[in-house]
Each structure stands twice: as C-alpha cells, then as structure tokens.
Short mmCIF file of C-alpha atoms and ligand atoms in Angstrom, two decimals:
data_model
loop_
_atom_site.label_atom_id
_atom_site.label_comp_id
_atom_site.label_asym_id
_atom_site.label_seq_id
_atom_site.Cartn_x
_atom_site.Cartn_y
_atom_site.Cartn_z
CA UNK A 1 -15.45 -42.31 -64.20
CA UNK A 2 -15.75 -43.49 -60.58
CA UNK A 3 -12.73 -45.78 -60.90
CA UNK A 4 -10.62 -42.93 -62.26
CA UNK A 5 -11.81 -40.56 -59.53
CA UNK A 6 -11.17 -42.95 -56.67
CA UNK A 7 -7.82 -44.25 -57.89
CA UNK A 8 -6.28 -40.79 -58.32
CA UNK A 9 -3.83 -41.23 -55.44
CA UNK A 10 -2.90 -44.85 -56.09
CA UNK A 11 -2.11 -43.95 -59.71
CA UNK A 12 0.28 -41.28 -58.33
CA UNK A 13 1.89 -43.83 -55.98
CA UNK A 14 0.48 -42.13 -52.85
CA UNK A 15 -0.68 -44.60 -50.15
CA UNK A 16 -4.29 -44.52 -48.98
CA UNK A 17 -7.74 -46.07 -49.46
CA UNK A 18 -9.29 -46.43 -52.90
CA UNK A 19 -12.68 -45.11 -51.90
CA UNK A 20 -14.49 -42.81 -49.43
CA UNK A 21 -13.50 -43.77 -45.88
CA UNK A 22 -16.89 -44.32 -44.28
CA UNK A 23 -15.30 -44.84 -40.86
CA UNK A 24 -14.20 -41.19 -40.96
CA UNK A 25 -17.86 -40.17 -40.65
CA UNK A 26 -19.58 -43.11 -39.00
CA UNK A 27 -17.11 -44.08 -36.26
CA UNK A 28 -15.60 -42.17 -33.33
CA UNK A 29 -13.55 -39.63 -35.22
CA UNK A 30 -10.46 -39.36 -33.00
CA UNK A 31 -10.06 -43.16 -32.83
CA UNK A 32 -10.45 -43.34 -36.58
CA UNK A 33 -7.68 -40.76 -37.16
CA UNK A 34 -5.23 -42.69 -34.98
CA UNK A 35 -5.92 -45.97 -36.78
CA UNK A 36 -5.81 -44.33 -40.22
CA UNK A 37 -2.37 -42.78 -39.58
CA UNK A 38 -1.08 -46.11 -38.24
CA UNK A 39 -2.40 -47.86 -41.34
CA UNK A 40 -1.47 -45.44 -44.11
CA UNK A 41 1.27 -43.28 -42.64
CA UNK A 42 1.44 -39.57 -41.71
CA UNK A 43 0.82 -38.50 -45.30
CA UNK A 44 -1.80 -40.36 -47.29
CA UNK A 45 -4.30 -39.68 -50.06
CA UNK A 46 -8.00 -40.07 -49.36
CA UNK A 47 -11.48 -38.99 -50.52
CA UNK A 48 -13.93 -36.86 -48.54
CA UNK A 49 -17.23 -37.58 -50.24
CA UNK A 50 -16.44 -37.10 -53.92
CA UNK A 51 -13.71 -34.59 -53.14
CA UNK A 52 -10.03 -35.49 -53.29
CA UNK A 53 -8.31 -34.97 -49.93
CA UNK A 54 -4.89 -35.54 -48.48
CA UNK A 55 -4.16 -36.25 -44.82
CA UNK A 56 -0.96 -34.53 -43.60
CA UNK A 57 0.23 -35.19 -40.08
CA UNK A 58 3.97 -34.49 -40.38
CA UNK A 59 4.94 -31.44 -38.23
CA UNK A 60 7.55 -30.01 -40.66
CA UNK A 61 5.07 -30.16 -43.53
CA UNK A 62 2.36 -28.60 -41.36
CA UNK A 63 4.59 -25.64 -40.57
CA UNK A 64 5.02 -25.07 -44.32
CA UNK A 65 1.31 -25.43 -45.05
CA UNK A 66 0.06 -23.33 -42.16
CA UNK A 67 2.70 -20.59 -42.12
CA UNK A 68 5.26 -20.44 -44.94
CA UNK A 69 2.88 -21.29 -47.78
CA UNK A 70 -0.20 -19.79 -46.18
CA UNK A 71 -1.03 -17.93 -49.41
CA UNK A 72 -1.64 -21.30 -51.15
CA UNK A 73 -3.95 -22.56 -48.38
CA UNK A 74 -5.53 -19.53 -46.71
CA UNK A 75 -9.03 -21.07 -46.49
CA UNK A 76 -10.61 -23.57 -44.17
CA UNK A 77 -12.25 -26.35 -46.17
CA UNK A 78 -15.23 -24.88 -47.97
CA UNK A 79 -18.54 -25.48 -46.23
CA UNK A 80 -22.05 -24.52 -47.32
CA UNK A 81 -23.48 -22.27 -44.56
CA UNK A 82 -26.87 -21.61 -46.20
CA UNK A 83 -28.52 -18.19 -45.97
CA UNK A 84 -27.38 -17.59 -42.37
CA UNK A 85 -25.07 -14.71 -41.47
CA UNK A 86 -22.66 -17.22 -39.92
CA UNK A 87 -20.98 -17.27 -43.33
CA UNK A 88 -19.59 -13.81 -42.51
CA UNK A 89 -17.86 -15.04 -39.37
CA UNK A 90 -14.12 -15.43 -39.26
CA UNK A 91 -14.13 -19.23 -39.26
CA UNK A 92 -16.17 -19.63 -42.45
CA UNK A 93 -14.78 -16.72 -44.47
CA UNK A 94 -12.40 -17.46 -47.34
CA UNK A 95 -8.91 -16.18 -46.43
CA UNK A 96 -9.14 -13.08 -48.64
CA UNK A 97 -8.77 -9.34 -47.92
CA UNK A 98 -12.14 -9.24 -46.13
CA UNK A 99 -10.99 -12.02 -43.78
CA UNK A 100 -7.74 -10.10 -43.14
CA UNK A 101 -9.74 -6.99 -42.26
CA UNK A 102 -12.10 -8.87 -39.91
CA UNK A 103 -9.21 -10.75 -38.31
CA UNK A 104 -7.24 -7.54 -37.80
CA UNK A 105 -10.25 -6.10 -35.97
CA UNK A 106 -10.82 -9.18 -33.81
CA UNK A 107 -7.18 -9.89 -32.90
CA UNK A 108 -6.80 -6.78 -30.68
CA UNK A 109 -9.98 -7.82 -28.82
CA UNK A 110 -7.83 -10.37 -26.99
CA UNK A 111 -5.00 -8.17 -25.67
CA UNK A 112 -3.90 -8.73 -22.09
CA UNK A 113 -5.41 -5.38 -21.03
CA UNK A 114 -8.88 -6.42 -22.22
CA UNK A 115 -8.53 -9.97 -20.90
CA UNK A 116 -7.75 -8.57 -17.46
CA UNK A 117 -11.06 -6.71 -17.62
CA UNK A 118 -12.92 -9.82 -18.87
CA UNK A 119 -11.44 -11.95 -16.08
CA UNK A 120 -13.74 -9.99 -13.74
CA UNK A 121 -16.82 -11.52 -15.47
CA UNK A 122 -15.34 -15.03 -15.42
CA UNK A 123 -14.23 -14.93 -11.77
CA UNK A 124 -17.65 -13.66 -10.63
CA UNK A 125 -19.44 -16.48 -12.48
CA UNK A 126 -16.98 -19.15 -11.24
CA UNK A 127 -17.65 -18.14 -7.61
CA UNK A 128 -21.34 -18.99 -8.06
CA UNK A 129 -20.41 -22.50 -9.19
CA UNK A 130 -18.65 -23.55 -5.97
CA UNK A 131 -20.72 -26.49 -4.68
CA UNK A 132 -20.23 -29.11 -1.97
CA UNK A 133 -22.67 -31.66 -3.37
CA UNK A 134 -22.37 -34.21 -6.20
CA UNK A 135 -23.11 -32.66 -9.60
CA UNK A 136 -23.17 -33.91 -13.20
CA UNK A 137 -19.87 -32.35 -14.22
CA UNK A 138 -20.53 -32.21 -17.98
CA UNK A 139 -23.81 -30.28 -17.46
CA UNK A 140 -22.37 -28.16 -14.73
CA UNK A 141 -19.32 -27.10 -16.70
CA UNK A 142 -21.61 -26.61 -19.73
CA UNK A 143 -23.74 -24.15 -17.72
CA UNK A 144 -20.63 -22.33 -16.48
CA UNK A 145 -19.32 -22.06 -20.05
CA UNK A 146 -22.68 -20.79 -21.32
CA UNK A 147 -22.78 -18.12 -18.58
CA UNK A 148 -19.23 -16.99 -19.38
CA UNK A 149 -19.89 -16.73 -23.13
CA UNK A 150 -23.15 -14.81 -22.56
CA UNK A 151 -21.36 -12.39 -20.21
CA UNK A 152 -18.10 -12.00 -22.17
CA UNK A 153 -19.83 -12.04 -25.57
CA UNK A 154 -22.98 -9.99 -25.02
CA UNK A 155 -22.82 -8.61 -21.47
CA UNK A 156 -25.85 -10.75 -20.48
CA UNK A 157 -26.11 -12.53 -17.08
CA UNK A 158 -27.76 -15.81 -18.14
CA UNK A 159 -27.53 -17.86 -14.91
CA UNK A 160 -28.07 -21.05 -16.95
CA UNK A 161 -28.33 -23.46 -13.99
CA UNK A 162 -31.31 -21.61 -12.46
CA UNK A 163 -32.64 -20.28 -15.71
CA UNK A 164 -32.22 -22.97 -18.40
CA UNK A 165 -35.05 -21.47 -20.49
CA UNK A 166 -33.43 -18.04 -20.85
CA UNK A 167 -33.90 -17.23 -24.57
CA UNK A 168 -30.18 -16.66 -25.13
CA UNK A 169 -29.44 -20.14 -23.72
CA UNK A 170 -32.15 -21.98 -25.70
CA UNK A 171 -31.26 -20.20 -28.94
CA UNK A 172 -27.52 -20.73 -28.46
CA UNK A 173 -28.19 -24.45 -27.97
CA UNK A 174 -30.23 -24.53 -31.17
CA UNK A 175 -27.41 -22.87 -33.13
CA UNK A 176 -24.89 -25.24 -31.54
CA UNK A 177 -27.02 -28.25 -32.44
CA UNK A 178 -26.83 -27.38 -36.16
CA UNK A 179 -29.86 -28.71 -38.05
CA UNK A 180 -28.43 -32.20 -37.83
CA UNK A 181 -28.89 -35.04 -40.28
CA UNK A 182 -28.34 -35.05 -43.98
CA UNK A 183 -28.23 -31.28 -44.40
CA UNK A 184 -25.07 -30.89 -42.33
CA UNK A 185 -23.39 -33.92 -43.94
CA UNK A 186 -24.08 -32.63 -47.46
CA UNK A 187 -23.05 -29.06 -46.53
CA UNK A 188 -19.68 -30.38 -45.37
CA UNK A 189 -19.04 -33.08 -47.99
CA UNK A 190 -20.65 -31.63 -51.09
CA UNK A 191 -21.02 -27.86 -50.57
CA UNK A 192 -21.84 -27.33 -54.27
CA UNK A 193 -24.80 -29.74 -54.16
CA UNK A 194 -25.96 -28.34 -50.79
CA UNK A 195 -25.99 -24.85 -52.33
CA UNK A 196 -28.00 -26.12 -55.30
CA UNK A 197 -30.53 -27.75 -52.95
CA UNK A 198 -30.59 -24.58 -50.79
CA UNK A 199 -29.96 -26.56 -47.63
CA UNK A 200 -29.82 -24.76 -44.29
CA UNK A 201 -27.33 -26.43 -41.91
CA UNK A 202 -28.00 -23.86 -39.16
CA UNK A 203 -31.25 -23.22 -37.33
CA UNK A 204 -32.42 -20.05 -39.09
CA UNK A 205 -34.91 -19.01 -36.37
CA UNK A 206 -32.19 -19.17 -33.71
CA UNK A 207 -29.80 -17.21 -35.94
CA UNK A 208 -32.55 -14.57 -36.35
CA UNK A 209 -32.83 -14.32 -32.57
CA UNK A 210 -29.12 -13.39 -32.36
CA UNK A 211 -29.59 -11.01 -35.26
CA UNK A 212 -32.26 -9.11 -33.28
CA UNK A 213 -30.36 -9.33 -29.99
CA UNK A 214 -27.13 -7.94 -31.44
CA UNK A 215 -28.96 -5.09 -33.22
CA UNK A 216 -30.71 -4.20 -29.96
CA UNK A 217 -27.41 -4.24 -28.03
CA UNK A 218 -25.71 -2.13 -30.72
CA UNK A 219 -28.49 0.47 -30.51
CA UNK A 220 -28.36 0.56 -26.70
CA UNK A 221 -24.59 0.93 -26.77
CA UNK A 222 -24.74 3.91 -29.12
CA UNK A 223 -26.73 5.76 -26.46
CA UNK A 224 -24.78 4.31 -23.53
CA UNK A 225 -21.35 4.98 -25.06
CA UNK A 226 -22.17 8.67 -25.39
CA UNK A 227 -23.14 8.93 -21.74
CA UNK A 228 -20.06 7.00 -20.53
CA UNK A 229 -17.59 8.70 -22.89
CA UNK A 230 -16.01 10.61 -20.02
CA UNK A 231 -16.12 7.78 -17.47
CA UNK A 232 -14.04 4.84 -18.74
CA UNK A 233 -14.79 2.77 -15.64
CA UNK A 234 -18.47 2.54 -16.70
CA UNK A 235 -17.65 1.20 -20.17
CA UNK A 236 -18.73 -2.43 -20.89
CA UNK A 237 -16.03 -5.02 -21.56
CA UNK A 238 -17.88 -7.61 -23.59
CA UNK A 239 -17.06 -8.81 -27.09
CA UNK A 240 -19.69 -6.62 -28.83
CA UNK A 241 -18.36 -3.52 -27.06
CA UNK A 242 -14.75 -4.42 -27.81
CA UNK A 243 -15.61 -4.74 -31.51
CA UNK A 244 -17.28 -1.31 -31.37
CA UNK A 245 -14.15 0.07 -29.71
CA UNK A 246 -11.75 -1.71 -32.06
CA UNK A 247 -10.40 1.45 -33.64
CA UNK A 248 -9.18 2.78 -30.30
CA UNK A 249 -6.01 1.59 -28.57
CA UNK A 250 -6.01 -0.04 -25.11
CA UNK A 251 -4.36 3.09 -23.78
CA UNK A 252 -7.12 5.36 -25.12
CA UNK A 253 -9.74 3.03 -23.64
CA UNK A 254 -8.04 3.02 -20.27
CA UNK A 255 -7.12 -0.71 -20.17
CA UNK A 256 -4.17 -1.67 -18.02
CA UNK A 257 -1.30 -2.75 -20.33
CA UNK A 258 0.91 -5.72 -19.45
CA UNK A 259 4.69 -5.48 -19.57
CA UNK A 260 4.45 -6.95 -23.05
CA UNK A 261 2.23 -4.10 -24.17
CA UNK A 262 -0.42 -4.82 -26.74
CA UNK A 263 1.22 -7.12 -29.23
CA UNK A 264 0.84 -10.09 -26.93
CA UNK A 265 -1.71 -12.31 -28.54
CA UNK A 266 -0.01 -13.91 -31.50
CA UNK A 267 2.75 -15.98 -29.95
CA UNK A 268 0.86 -19.26 -29.81
CA UNK A 269 -0.36 -19.23 -33.38
CA UNK A 270 2.96 -19.65 -35.09
CA UNK A 271 4.34 -16.15 -34.67
CA UNK A 272 2.62 -15.01 -37.82
CA UNK A 273 1.85 -11.35 -37.90
CA UNK A 274 -1.20 -9.79 -39.41
CA UNK A 275 -1.77 -6.09 -39.02
CA UNK A 276 -1.33 -5.22 -35.34
CA UNK A 277 -3.74 -2.34 -35.63
CA UNK A 278 -7.27 -2.99 -36.76
CA UNK A 279 -8.02 -1.96 -40.31
CA UNK A 280 -11.49 -0.48 -40.91
CA UNK A 281 -14.61 -1.53 -39.05
CA UNK A 282 -17.15 -4.35 -39.13
CA UNK A 283 -20.57 -4.00 -40.72
CA UNK A 284 -23.59 -4.76 -38.53
CA UNK A 285 -24.02 -8.20 -40.17
CA UNK A 286 -20.34 -9.01 -39.64
CA UNK A 287 -20.65 -8.08 -35.95
CA UNK A 288 -23.70 -10.38 -35.61
CA UNK A 289 -21.72 -13.19 -37.28
CA UNK A 290 -18.70 -12.81 -34.94
CA UNK A 291 -21.04 -12.98 -31.93
CA UNK A 292 -22.43 -16.27 -33.22
CA UNK A 293 -18.97 -17.72 -33.77
CA UNK A 294 -18.21 -16.89 -30.13
CA UNK A 295 -20.75 -19.62 -29.28
CA UNK A 296 -19.97 -21.97 -32.15
CA UNK A 297 -16.19 -21.94 -31.73
CA UNK A 298 -16.08 -21.32 -28.00
CA UNK A 299 -18.72 -23.45 -26.29
CA UNK A 300 -17.96 -27.13 -26.89
CA UNK A 301 -14.22 -26.53 -27.16
CA UNK A 302 -13.82 -24.93 -23.72
CA UNK A 303 -16.51 -26.86 -21.82
CA UNK A 304 -15.18 -30.22 -23.08
CA UNK A 305 -11.59 -29.24 -22.22
CA UNK A 306 -12.49 -28.18 -18.67
CA UNK A 307 -14.53 -31.38 -18.15
CA UNK A 308 -11.69 -33.51 -19.55
CA UNK A 309 -9.17 -31.82 -17.22
CA UNK A 310 -11.40 -32.66 -14.24
CA UNK A 311 -11.74 -36.23 -15.50
CA UNK A 312 -7.97 -36.72 -15.87
CA UNK A 313 -7.38 -35.21 -12.41
CA UNK A 314 -9.95 -37.56 -10.87
CA UNK A 315 -8.04 -40.50 -12.40
CA UNK A 316 -4.69 -39.17 -11.14
CA UNK A 317 -5.00 -38.24 -7.45
CA UNK A 318 -1.24 -37.53 -7.26
CA UNK A 319 -1.58 -34.82 -9.92
CA UNK A 320 -4.69 -33.52 -8.20
CA UNK A 321 -2.79 -33.19 -4.91
CA UNK A 322 0.09 -31.35 -6.61
CA UNK A 323 -2.32 -28.96 -8.26
CA UNK A 324 -4.17 -28.39 -4.98
CA UNK A 325 -0.87 -27.50 -3.28
CA UNK A 326 0.03 -25.08 -6.06
CA UNK A 327 -3.39 -23.41 -5.93
CA UNK A 328 -3.10 -23.00 -2.15
CA UNK A 329 -0.04 -20.79 -2.70
CA UNK A 330 -2.23 -18.34 -4.61
CA UNK A 331 -4.26 -15.87 -2.55
CA UNK A 332 -5.88 -14.14 -5.54
CA UNK A 333 -6.44 -15.34 -9.09
CA UNK A 334 -5.38 -12.28 -11.09
CA UNK A 335 -4.41 -12.33 -14.79
CA UNK A 336 -0.68 -12.27 -13.91
CA UNK A 337 -1.00 -14.99 -11.27
CA UNK A 338 -2.83 -17.36 -13.63
CA UNK A 339 0.13 -17.48 -16.01
CA UNK A 340 2.51 -18.07 -13.07
CA UNK A 341 0.63 -21.21 -11.96
CA UNK A 342 2.96 -23.52 -13.88
CA UNK A 343 1.41 -26.82 -12.87
CA UNK A 344 -2.15 -25.65 -13.60
CA UNK A 345 -1.03 -24.54 -17.07
CA UNK A 346 0.71 -27.90 -17.57
CA UNK A 347 -2.48 -29.77 -16.57
CA UNK A 348 -4.50 -27.84 -19.16
CA UNK A 349 -1.84 -28.32 -21.86
CA UNK A 350 -1.62 -32.06 -21.19
CA UNK A 351 -5.43 -32.32 -21.22
CA UNK A 352 -5.75 -30.73 -24.65
CA UNK A 353 -2.83 -32.81 -25.93
CA UNK A 354 -4.62 -36.04 -24.97
CA UNK A 355 -8.09 -34.73 -25.85
CA UNK A 356 -7.88 -31.90 -28.40
CA UNK A 357 -11.32 -30.35 -28.98
CA UNK A 358 -10.98 -30.42 -32.76
CA UNK A 359 -9.89 -33.78 -34.09
CA UNK A 360 -9.87 -32.49 -37.66
CA UNK A 361 -8.40 -29.21 -38.92
CA UNK A 362 -8.81 -28.49 -42.61
CA UNK A 363 -7.38 -26.35 -45.36
CA UNK A 364 -8.39 -25.97 -49.00
CA UNK A 365 -5.53 -25.98 -51.51
CA UNK A 366 -6.12 -23.08 -53.96
CA UNK A 367 -3.37 -23.85 -56.48
CA UNK A 368 -1.14 -26.86 -57.26
CA UNK A 369 1.29 -27.33 -54.37
CA UNK A 370 4.56 -29.27 -54.16
CA UNK A 371 4.52 -30.98 -50.76
CA UNK A 372 8.06 -30.60 -49.30
CA UNK A 373 10.38 -33.32 -50.60
CA UNK A 374 7.71 -36.04 -50.63
CA UNK A 375 7.49 -35.98 -54.45
CA UNK A 376 3.73 -35.36 -54.13
CA UNK A 377 2.01 -32.46 -55.90
CA UNK A 378 -1.34 -31.61 -54.34
CA UNK A 379 -3.70 -30.46 -57.10
CA UNK A 380 -5.72 -27.25 -56.70
CA UNK A 381 -9.12 -27.89 -55.13
CA UNK A 382 -7.89 -30.67 -52.83
CA UNK A 383 -8.78 -30.44 -49.15
CA UNK A 384 -6.03 -31.00 -46.59
CA UNK A 385 -6.94 -32.98 -43.47
CA UNK A 386 -4.91 -32.51 -40.29
CA UNK A 387 -5.53 -34.77 -37.28
CA UNK A 388 -4.38 -33.23 -33.94
CA UNK A 389 -5.37 -36.32 -31.93
CA UNK A 390 -3.19 -38.60 -34.07
CA UNK A 391 -0.21 -36.20 -33.96
CA UNK A 392 -0.56 -35.69 -30.19
CA UNK A 393 -0.42 -39.47 -29.65
CA UNK A 394 2.43 -40.18 -32.04
CA UNK A 395 5.14 -41.98 -29.98
CA UNK A 396 7.89 -40.42 -32.13
CA UNK A 397 6.90 -36.98 -30.81
CA UNK A 398 5.53 -37.89 -27.38
CA UNK A 399 7.09 -40.58 -25.14
CA UNK A 400 4.34 -42.68 -23.46
CA UNK A 401 1.82 -40.82 -25.60
CA UNK A 402 -1.31 -42.26 -23.96
CA UNK A 403 -0.31 -41.36 -20.39
CA UNK A 404 -1.42 -38.22 -18.55
CA UNK A 405 1.92 -36.58 -17.62
CA UNK A 406 1.52 -32.79 -17.07
CA UNK A 407 5.24 -32.59 -16.19
CA UNK A 408 6.15 -32.87 -19.87
CA UNK A 409 4.87 -29.30 -20.27
CA UNK A 410 6.96 -27.81 -17.45
CA UNK A 411 10.00 -27.61 -19.71
CA UNK A 412 8.60 -28.53 -23.10
CA UNK A 413 10.91 -29.76 -25.85
CA UNK A 414 8.37 -30.85 -28.45
CA UNK A 415 8.28 -29.77 -32.09
CA UNK A 416 5.90 -26.75 -32.18
CA UNK A 417 3.81 -28.37 -34.91
CA UNK A 418 3.56 -31.69 -33.03
CA UNK A 419 1.26 -29.79 -30.64
CA UNK A 420 -1.61 -28.10 -32.45
CA UNK A 421 -4.74 -27.99 -30.23
CA UNK A 422 -5.39 -24.46 -31.56
CA UNK A 423 -4.24 -25.09 -35.15
CA UNK A 424 -1.56 -22.76 -36.38
CA UNK A 425 -0.41 -19.97 -38.66
CA UNK A 426 -2.52 -16.92 -39.56
CA UNK A 427 -5.65 -19.11 -39.63
CA UNK A 428 -5.03 -20.52 -36.13
CA UNK A 429 -7.36 -19.79 -33.22
CA UNK A 430 -7.22 -16.00 -32.64
CA UNK A 431 -8.40 -16.26 -29.04
CA UNK A 432 -5.79 -18.55 -27.46
CA UNK A 433 -5.05 -16.24 -24.51
CA UNK A 434 -8.75 -15.80 -23.83
CA UNK A 435 -9.22 -19.60 -24.03
CA UNK A 436 -6.53 -20.08 -21.35
CA UNK A 437 -8.00 -17.39 -19.08
CA UNK A 438 -11.35 -19.17 -19.46
CA UNK A 439 -10.02 -22.69 -18.77
CA UNK A 440 -7.55 -21.79 -16.00
C1 HEM B 501 -10.17 -24.93 -25.64
C2 HEM B 501 -10.69 -24.01 -26.40
C3 HEM B 501 -10.50 -23.90 -27.89
C4 HEM B 501 -9.83 -24.71 -28.75
C5 HEM B 501 -9.05 -26.00 -28.44
C6 HEM B 501 -9.94 -24.12 -30.08
C7 HEM B 501 -9.38 -24.64 -31.22
C8 HEM B 501 -9.46 -24.06 -32.48
C9 HEM B 501 -8.91 -24.63 -33.68
C10 HEM B 501 -8.17 -25.96 -33.78
C11 HEM B 501 -9.17 -23.77 -34.70
C12 HEM B 501 -8.80 -23.96 -36.18
C13 HEM B 501 -7.40 -23.41 -36.35
C14 HEM B 501 -6.78 -23.67 -37.70
O1 HEM B 501 -7.50 -23.89 -38.67
O2 HEM B 501 -5.54 -23.66 -37.78
C15 HEM B 501 -9.88 -22.63 -34.16
C16 HEM B 501 -10.28 -21.53 -34.88
C17 HEM B 501 -11.02 -20.51 -34.36
N1 HEM B 501 -11.39 -20.35 -33.05
FE1 HEM B 501 -10.99 -21.61 -31.49
N2 HEM B 501 -10.69 -22.97 -29.99
C18 HEM B 501 -11.05 -22.80 -28.68
C19 HEM B 501 -11.83 -21.76 -28.16
C20 HEM B 501 -12.27 -20.69 -28.89
C21 HEM B 501 -13.06 -19.60 -28.34
C22 HEM B 501 -13.49 -19.48 -26.89
C23 HEM B 501 -13.31 -18.75 -29.36
C24 HEM B 501 -14.09 -17.47 -29.36
C25 HEM B 501 -13.81 -16.51 -28.58
C26 HEM B 501 -12.67 -19.28 -30.55
C27 HEM B 501 -12.68 -18.67 -31.78
C28 HEM B 501 -12.12 -19.20 -32.93
C29 HEM B 501 -12.22 -18.56 -34.25
C30 HEM B 501 -12.96 -17.26 -34.56
C31 HEM B 501 -11.52 -19.38 -35.14
C32 HEM B 501 -11.37 -19.16 -36.65
C33 HEM B 501 -10.15 -18.29 -36.97
C34 HEM B 501 -10.00 -17.99 -38.46
O3 HEM B 501 -10.50 -18.76 -39.27
O4 HEM B 501 -9.33 -16.99 -38.80
N3 HEM B 501 -12.05 -20.46 -30.22
N4 HEM B 501 -10.04 -22.83 -32.79
#
C-alpha cells in the first residue's frame, strides 16, 4: 500500500521524490524550496504527509490555477482549526458562497477613502517610535506592528513598548504562537486525523479573550454609533467599525474618495473581480474571526517585511542615501504622497521579492485538473504547493536574482505571476493597499 501511495507520481512519469520530503518541514523552508525546484524542476510531484501534492512554480500555470481555473481550486489547503472561531475567518474558509459573501464585505474595507482615514492611526503611532538610541530592530518593529494592528483593528491604543503586559498584546502573542508542537503539525498534514483526535492548534483561552473583547466593542459601538450618527467626524475608523459600516458606501460615510473612486483595491490581486458592493452582513462570530485573522495574517508578515527592508538598507548604504534624499523631498506623508515616493515603493517591492513573508502558498484541487500542456492530470484531493521564494529567485525571471536592486521595480517588466508576495487571483491577499500603507 505504501509503495503504491508514494510512487504515484513516478508511475505517471512526473519527476519528484518517492517519499515525504522531511526537509520541507525540518529545514529552513525558503532554502528548501529553492533547492527542491533546482533539483526537480518548476513542476514536480511530492507528498505532504500522506497526502499527494504537486509543486507548481511556473508563472503561466500559476495564472491559470489562481485566476482562470479558480473554480477548480478555490480553497486554501485544508487545515484543521479545532473548535476555535478562527475557522470562520477568510483565510481558513473553503472558497464557497459563504467565503464570497465574507470577502465581498471585507474587500471594501480597504478602499483608498478608508485607508486615508486609517493612515492617521499609523502616522501617530510611527511618530512615537522615533528614537536616537540603539534598539533591537526586530522587537521594536514588532511593537510598532502590534500597536498599529490594535489601533486599526480594534481602536485600542496598546503602547506595546511601555505596556508589554497589556492583555490584548499578551493574548495576541498567544494566538500568534499557535499551540506549537505535534498538534499544529498534524492539523496541517493530516487534518482528518487531527479532527478525529480533537486537537486544538490555537490557544483556546486567548481566542476566548478576543471573543469577549469583540463582543464588548460591538455592544459599545451600537450605543456610540447612534450618538455619532449625525457627526461623521466622530465615527471610529477601525476594522471592527468598518465591518459594521460595510453596507454603506464611502460617500455615505463621508470618506474622501480618490480619483479612482472606490473600486481601487483589486488591481494587485490579478484583476479578478468579486462583487464590488458587499453582499449581506457578517454574523457576530464571523466578525470575531476576521479580527483574529487581522493579527494572524497581518503581524508577522508586515513586521518581518519592515525589518527586512531596514536590514537590506543597512547593507546597501547607497540605496539608503537615495531613499533618504527622496524622503527629504516630502514635507508630509499623506496617502497620495506615499504612492508617489517611487524609490520607497521600489525598496519595499524588492524586499518582499527577496524575502517574501509566505514561502508556501497552497491550493486544494477539488476536481481532476489538466495542467496546461504538461500532460499531467492533477487528481481531485491533491494539494498544490507554490513557492514564492523560489520563483522570486529564479534567474530566468530575475537577472542577478540574489542581489538587492530596487531599481528593477522602477519600470518593472517581469511576468506578473513571477512576483507573487501576496499570492494572486480571487484568493490573493485582500489587503494589499493597506499592507503598503502600513509598510511605507
Ligand atoms: C507584507 C504583508 C503581507 C503579505 C506579504 C501577505 C501575504 C499574503 C499571502 C501570500 C496570502 C495568500 C494568498 C493566496 O493564497 O493567493 C495572503 C492572504 C491573506 N491575507 Fe495577507 N499578507 C500581508 C499582510 C496582511 C494583512 C496586514 C492582513 C490583514 C489586514 C492580511 C490579510 C489576509 C487575508 C484575510 C488573507 C486570506 C484571503 C482569502 O483567503 O480570501 N494580510 N496574504
């Protein structure tokens, strides 16, 4: 039985290992992906635990998988979330009608009008982090990121550096830490078995804290929203409030619209269009789950990217000088001005090319799928593994792939699916504009 299972791909003539690749889980993941693609090619068959997987790192095929044939692979790889409400968050939902509804409600949360309002929170927090003494950058940027997520997500001023024991900070860190160990490995590799064993990959007590916090905020807002109904300037602009307001347009809410109007937050995720207007509302549990995903999806990704940008700049004083000169031309960091700072944008883009936060993006194939003209048919139930780090360092797509060269993003010519720090297609990161406002 085992021989048959683990020789599936070789019997089909698809290159790849004939057993589980332990290095994929035990080694440094991004280095592993680079070596694996060098060894087996951009498309190869593999095994994730007992599950059949296929690694696909060919941009044309990725465009098909993520956009054109989205209906065949609308889900992220299935993961056992346990009894926690996190399962109702966008990232972990199967790509069905419920996911479409939730996504259509969350997408308008990131319009330029609302981001302009959120930039106020971020700028105020950033000012407090200006220091003229040596600091541990990873911790420092981590505290900044935590403060921004608490403010933009829940409207809470955490002040993490001076107040590391604030309950929202300690509980967020517990959720971010997962429960560690075997439970998380089994939940990812063998979700069926993890379900049977009733494993809990997330810290349930910490999740309960956010449950209570969100309910309390929702109750307060019901009262507050009535009293501020006639004074739009007093309305909160955090994630929870924006979800509550999701049925109203930016114009009704009094947000300043950019020249592009409201449909401005889908360009970087493959141009795919879901409903532009939100459809329906979120239940209380769904709102709690989206708040949690704000931490889970937003904390490590942004704080690591900002720290990496600072690291690359410290190694390249010439780039640092150029950036300094560009920033000196800017008297005020408004939403419009941030997008006009071409070199700053190029530095961020080059940072997340060299060091993408997610080194593995996954899809679950729901029915048999003919993979382009490769002659391979991917059977239903197979997981698809996509490795941004390996694609971003492929010399066929990126000359001098290991060098830090922000200039390559000033007039980019790359294949759109050779650059996928935020994934792509309808399942791509819905918050790309917010992520840039945060990092810039
Ligand atoms: C540098 C920062 C970030 C990076 C590089 C990043 C990257 C990604 C990637 C690669 C995916 C998977 C896309 C796919 O499967 O095609 C994703 C999904 C997602 N991200 Fe981010 N992310 C970042 C920040 C954030 C932040 C701050 C938030 C929250 C506001 C967020 C919310 C989400 C959500 C909700 C999804 C799931 C979307 C869905 O399944 O429909 N991300 N992100």
